[in-house]
Amino acid sequence: MAATRAATRVLVLNSGSSSVKYQLLDMSDATRLAVGLVERIGEQTSRLKHTCLTTGDLREHSGPIADHDAALKAVAEELSRDGLGLDSPELAAIGHRVVHGGLFFTEPTVIDDEVLNEIERLIPVAPLHNPANLTGIRTAQALRPDLPQVAVFDTAFHTTMPESAARYAIDPKIADRHRIRRYGFHGTSHAYVSRETARLLGKDPSEVNVIVLHLGNGASASAVERGRCVDTSMGLTPLEGLVMGTRSGDLDPAVIFHLARVGGMSMDEIDTLLNKRSGLFGLCGDNDMREIRRRIDEGDEEAALAFDIYIHRLKKYIGAYYAVLGEVDAIAFTAGVGENAAPVREAAIAGLAGLGLAVDPVRNAVRSGAPRLISPGSARVAVAVVPTDEELEIATQTYALVGKND
Ligand code: AMP
């Protein structure tokens, strides 16, 4: 009987302002049972894409989905159709990605009213993300009030950063009053990839120093010393650091004053410019690395310059984190660009032989979903491609916590 089966399933929810991504995993063997996405919530053209991985069934629905409540109910219905409903006794918990956990949340946390209040208190430092994450949690709680819900924070892995890396050089009283410090993001990915890189080297995470380059549409680097994050490129918000798909990354803060005073732009306009219309997109009108490479192959100079600026910044962070760590065992490329774009990996490592870094062109050209080395066998520092899996990491952390509480 189903009721006597162990509760080993975890539903992972990643709620954005107008989307919900989800995966249902069975943690007895870490297999995926279903994956899907609801997009454009609140619009007339909402879309739900659901794949049941046990049957291979793929279903898509278009039409208005008014809010997160309706979105999650639609997801629950799809899961029920596959015999994987949220009412199943096999469901152990729901794990939520929560972007900002501030300094308060250093670990995954079972959600209660106090936790919800703290996530809410962090809205001023994460105005785009935490409200959507909260909506997702509240909606899921309403659907299954009896089920443990766990928050897994994007910032948690970075809470080990020393003050010297986490503080900006501004008056600490002003900084503390407004909770201004470097929090870092993509922490679930940096944690997972740094651990998997150690595994690829046949070592324990506590034995290696790794630079993780998470290069997706958002992008961040981290310096991980013996399993603990000691620096990362994103800061108070995900705007700092590398050149990204649509974000500028680092710039002189005075650019903002200049745009306001001389350019006559409002703060909201500048915010939108730097977060949504900058980076690769701002430089050349495309934020997809595939398109940029295609244009470069056709001799497009604008795309070539955007690529060069992207690579230059990446190299600066590799050098910086090499110095922060002192000794480096591996550099790991991950996320959409890092896992797929061989020319980015080649260009980022080119010329760094003095640091013991090199890429083997044949190994770098291999396309694979598995963690792999792309450095020559003789290299002093391993260069690796390590696919990230944030959902598996959230499910693993959620299941570990719920198991502990049993
Ligand atoms: P993510 O945010 O990790 O999903 O990464 C999305 C980004 O990965 C896209 O915007 C592309 O720039 C990049 N990407 C995905 N697939 C490829 C590919 N085959 N080659 C180069 N870049 C890719």
Coordinates of C-alpha atoms in Angstrom, one line a residue, residues 37-281:
L37 CA 8.0 25.3 -15.5
V38 CA 5.2 27.8 -15.4
E39 CA 6.0 31.0 -17.2
R40 CA 4.4 34.5 -17.6
I41 CA 2.2 34.1 -14.5
G42 CA -0.3 36.9 -14.4
E43 CA -0.4 37.4 -18.2
Q44 CA -2.8 36.2 -20.8
T45 CA -0.1 34.1 -22.4
S46 CA 1.0 32.0 -19.4
R47 CA 2.4 28.6 -20.2
L48 CA 2.9 25.4 -18.3
K49 CA 5.5 22.8 -19.5
H50 CA 5.5 19.6 -17.6
T51 CA 7.6 16.4 -18.2
C52 CA 7.0 13.2 -16.3
L53 CA 10.3 11.4 -16.4
T54 CA 9.0 8.0 -15.4
T55 CA 6.7 7.9 -18.5
G56 CA 8.5 10.3 -20.8
D57 CA 5.2 12.2 -21.1
L58 CA 5.6 15.9 -22.1
R59 CA 2.5 18.2 -21.7
E60 CA 2.2 21.9 -22.5
H61 CA -0.7 24.2 -21.7
S62 CA -1.1 27.8 -22.7
G63 CA -3.6 30.3 -21.4
P64 CA -4.0 32.7 -18.5
I65 CA -2.7 31.6 -15.1
A66 CA -3.6 34.5 -12.7
D67 CA -1.2 34.1 -9.9
H68 CA 1.2 31.8 -8.0
D69 CA -1.7 30.1 -6.3
A70 CA -3.2 29.1 -9.6
A71 CA 0.2 28.2 -11.0
L72 CA 1.0 25.8 -8.1
K73 CA -2.5 24.3 -8.3
A74 CA -1.9 23.6 -12.0
V75 CA 1.4 22.0 -11.2
A76 CA -0.2 19.9 -8.5
E77 CA -2.8 18.7 -11.1
E78 CA -0.2 17.7 -13.6
L79 CA 1.7 15.8 -10.9
S80 CA -1.6 14.0 -9.9
R81 CA -2.1 13.0 -13.5
D82 CA 1.2 11.1 -13.4
G83 CA 0.3 9.5 -10.0
L84 CA 2.8 11.8 -8.3
G85 CA 0.3 14.1 -6.5
L86 CA 1.2 16.4 -3.7
D87 CA -1.2 14.5 -1.5
S88 CA 1.0 11.4 -1.7
P89 CA 2.3 10.1 1.6
E90 CA 5.6 9.5 -0.3
L91 CA 6.1 13.3 -0.4
A92 CA 8.5 14.1 2.5
A93 CA 9.0 17.8 2.1
I94 CA 8.9 20.8 -0.2
G95 CA 12.3 22.6 -0.7
H96 CA 12.2 26.2 -1.7
R97 CA 15.0 28.2 -3.3
V98 CA 15.2 31.5 -1.4
V99 CA 17.5 34.0 -2.9
H100 CA 18.4 36.1 0.1
G101 CA 19.0 34.8 3.6
G102 CA 21.1 37.7 4.8
L103 CA 23.5 36.9 7.7
F104 CA 20.8 35.2 9.7
F105 CA 20.4 32.0 7.6
T106 CA 23.6 30.1 7.3
E107 CA 22.0 26.8 6.6
P108 CA 18.9 25.3 5.1
T109 CA 16.0 25.9 7.5
V110 CA 12.6 24.4 8.2
I111 CA 10.1 27.2 7.6
D112 CA 8.0 28.5 10.5
D113 CA 6.4 31.9 11.1
E114 CA 9.6 33.3 12.5
V115 CA 11.5 32.2 9.4
L116 CA 8.9 33.7 7.1
N117 CA 9.1 37.0 9.1
E118 CA 12.9 37.1 8.7
I119 CA 12.7 36.4 4.9
E120 CA 10.2 39.2 4.8
R121 CA 12.6 41.5 6.8
L122 CA 15.2 40.9 4.1
I123 CA 13.0 42.3 1.3
P124 CA 14.8 45.7 1.3
V125 CA 18.0 44.0 0.2
A126 CA 16.3 41.6 -2.2
P127 CA 13.3 43.5 -3.5
L128 CA 13.1 41.5 -6.8
H129 CA 13.5 38.0 -5.4
N130 CA 12.4 37.5 -1.8
P131 CA 8.8 38.6 -2.3
A132 CA 8.3 36.0 -5.1
N133 CA 10.0 33.3 -3.0
L134 CA 7.7 34.2 -0.1
T135 CA 4.6 33.9 -2.3
G136 CA 5.8 30.5 -3.4
I137 CA 6.3 29.3 0.2
R138 CA 2.9 30.6 1.3
T139 CA 1.1 29.0 -1.6
A140 CA 2.8 25.7 -1.0
Q141 CA 2.0 25.9 2.7
A142 CA -1.7 26.4 1.9
L143 CA -1.7 23.4 -0.4
R144 CA 0.0 21.1 2.2
P145 CA -0.1 22.7 5.6
D146 CA 1.0 19.5 7.3
L147 CA 4.2 19.0 5.2
P148 CA 7.7 20.3 6.2
Q149 CA 8.7 23.2 4.0
V150 CA 12.4 24.0 3.9
A151 CA 14.1 27.2 2.7
V152 CA 17.5 26.7 1.0
F153 CA 19.3 30.1 0.7
D154 CA 21.4 31.2 -2.3
T155 CA 23.5 33.3 0.1
A156 CA 24.1 30.6 2.8
F157 CA 27.3 29.1 1.3
H158 CA 28.9 32.5 1.3
T159 CA 28.3 33.3 5.0
T160 CA 31.8 31.8 5.7
M161 CA 33.4 34.7 3.9
P162 CA 35.8 36.6 6.3
E163 CA 34.8 40.2 7.1
S164 CA 37.8 41.4 5.0
A165 CA 36.0 40.0 1.9
A166 CA 32.4 40.6 2.9
R167 CA 32.7 44.3 4.0
Y168 CA 32.7 47.2 1.6
A169 CA 35.1 50.0 2.6
I170 CA 32.4 52.3 3.9
D171 CA 31.4 53.5 7.4
P172 CA 30.5 50.3 9.2
K173 CA 27.7 52.1 11.2
I174 CA 26.0 53.1 8.0
A175 CA 26.6 49.7 6.4
D176 CA 25.2 47.9 9.4
R177 CA 22.2 50.2 9.7
H178 CA 21.2 49.3 6.1
R179 CA 22.5 45.7 6.1
I180 CA 25.0 46.7 3.4
R181 CA 27.7 44.0 2.9
R182 CA 28.7 41.4 0.3
Y183 CA 26.4 38.5 0.6
G184 CA 27.0 36.6 -2.7
F185 CA 24.5 34.5 -4.7
H186 CA 24.3 31.2 -6.6
G187 CA 25.6 29.7 -3.4
T188 CA 23.8 26.4 -3.9
S189 CA 25.6 26.0 -7.2
H190 CA 29.0 27.0 -5.8
A191 CA 28.6 24.5 -3.0
Y192 CA 27.5 21.7 -5.2
V193 CA 30.1 22.3 -7.9
S194 CA 33.1 22.8 -5.5
R195 CA 32.2 19.5 -3.8
E196 CA 31.8 17.7 -7.2
T197 CA 35.1 19.1 -8.3
A198 CA 36.8 17.6 -5.3
R199 CA 35.1 14.3 -6.0
L200 CA 36.4 14.5 -9.7
L201 CA 39.9 14.9 -8.3
G202 CA 39.4 11.9 -6.0
K203 CA 39.7 14.2 -2.9
D204 CA 37.6 15.3 0.0
P205 CA 36.4 18.9 -0.3
S206 CA 38.4 19.7 2.9
E207 CA 41.6 18.9 0.9
V208 CA 41.3 21.2 -2.0
N209 CA 41.1 24.9 -3.1
V210 CA 38.8 25.5 -6.0
I211 CA 37.8 28.5 -8.1
V212 CA 34.2 28.0 -9.3
L213 CA 33.1 30.0 -12.3
H214 CA 29.3 29.9 -12.5
L215 CA 28.7 31.3 -16.0
G216 CA 25.0 31.4 -16.9
N217 CA 22.8 34.3 -17.8
G218 CA 23.7 35.5 -14.3
A219 CA 27.4 34.8 -13.6
S220 CA 29.5 34.7 -10.5
A221 CA 32.9 33.4 -9.4
S222 CA 33.9 32.1 -6.0
A223 CA 37.0 31.2 -4.1
V224 CA 36.5 28.0 -2.1
E225 CA 39.2 27.1 0.4
R226 CA 39.0 23.6 1.7
G227 CA 35.3 23.4 1.3
R228 CA 34.5 26.9 2.6
C229 CA 33.7 30.0 0.6
V230 CA 36.2 32.8 1.2
D231 CA 35.2 35.2 -1.5
T232 CA 32.6 35.6 -4.2
S233 CA 32.0 38.1 -7.0
M234 CA 28.4 39.1 -6.4
G235 CA 27.8 41.5 -3.5
L236 CA 24.8 43.1 -1.8
T237 CA 22.9 42.2 -4.9
P238 CA 23.7 40.0 -7.9
L239 CA 24.8 43.1 -9.9
E240 CA 28.4 43.1 -8.8
G241 CA 31.3 41.1 -10.4
L242 CA 31.5 39.4 -13.7
V243 CA 30.0 40.6 -17.0
M244 CA 26.7 38.8 -17.3
G245 CA 23.9 38.3 -19.9
T246 CA 22.2 41.6 -19.1
R247 CA 24.0 42.9 -15.9
S248 CA 27.1 45.1 -16.1
G249 CA 28.9 43.6 -13.2
D250 CA 31.6 45.8 -11.7
L251 CA 31.8 49.4 -12.5
D252 CA 33.0 52.6 -10.9
P253 CA 30.1 53.5 -8.5
A254 CA 30.5 57.1 -9.8
V255 CA 29.0 56.0 -13.1
I256 CA 25.7 56.0 -11.3
F257 CA 26.1 59.6 -10.0
H258 CA 27.1 60.6 -13.4
L259 CA 24.1 59.0 -15.1
A260 CA 21.8 60.7 -12.6
R261 CA 23.5 64.2 -12.5
V262 CA 24.7 64.5 -16.1
G263 CA 22.5 61.9 -17.9
G264 CA 19.3 63.0 -16.1
M265 CA 18.3 59.4 -15.5
S266 CA 16.1 58.4 -12.5
M267 CA 17.3 55.8 -10.0
D268 CA 14.8 53.3 -11.5
E269 CA 16.1 53.9 -15.0
I270 CA 19.7 53.4 -13.9
D271 CA 18.7 50.2 -12.0
T272 CA 17.0 48.9 -15.1
L273 CA 19.9 49.9 -17.4
L274 CA 22.5 48.1 -15.2
N275 CA 20.5 45.0 -14.4
K276 CA 18.5 44.4 -17.6
R277 CA 20.1 46.3 -20.4
S278 CA 23.8 45.9 -19.8
G279 CA 26.4 43.1 -19.9
L280 CA 26.6 41.2 -23.1
F281 CA 23.2 42.4 -24.2

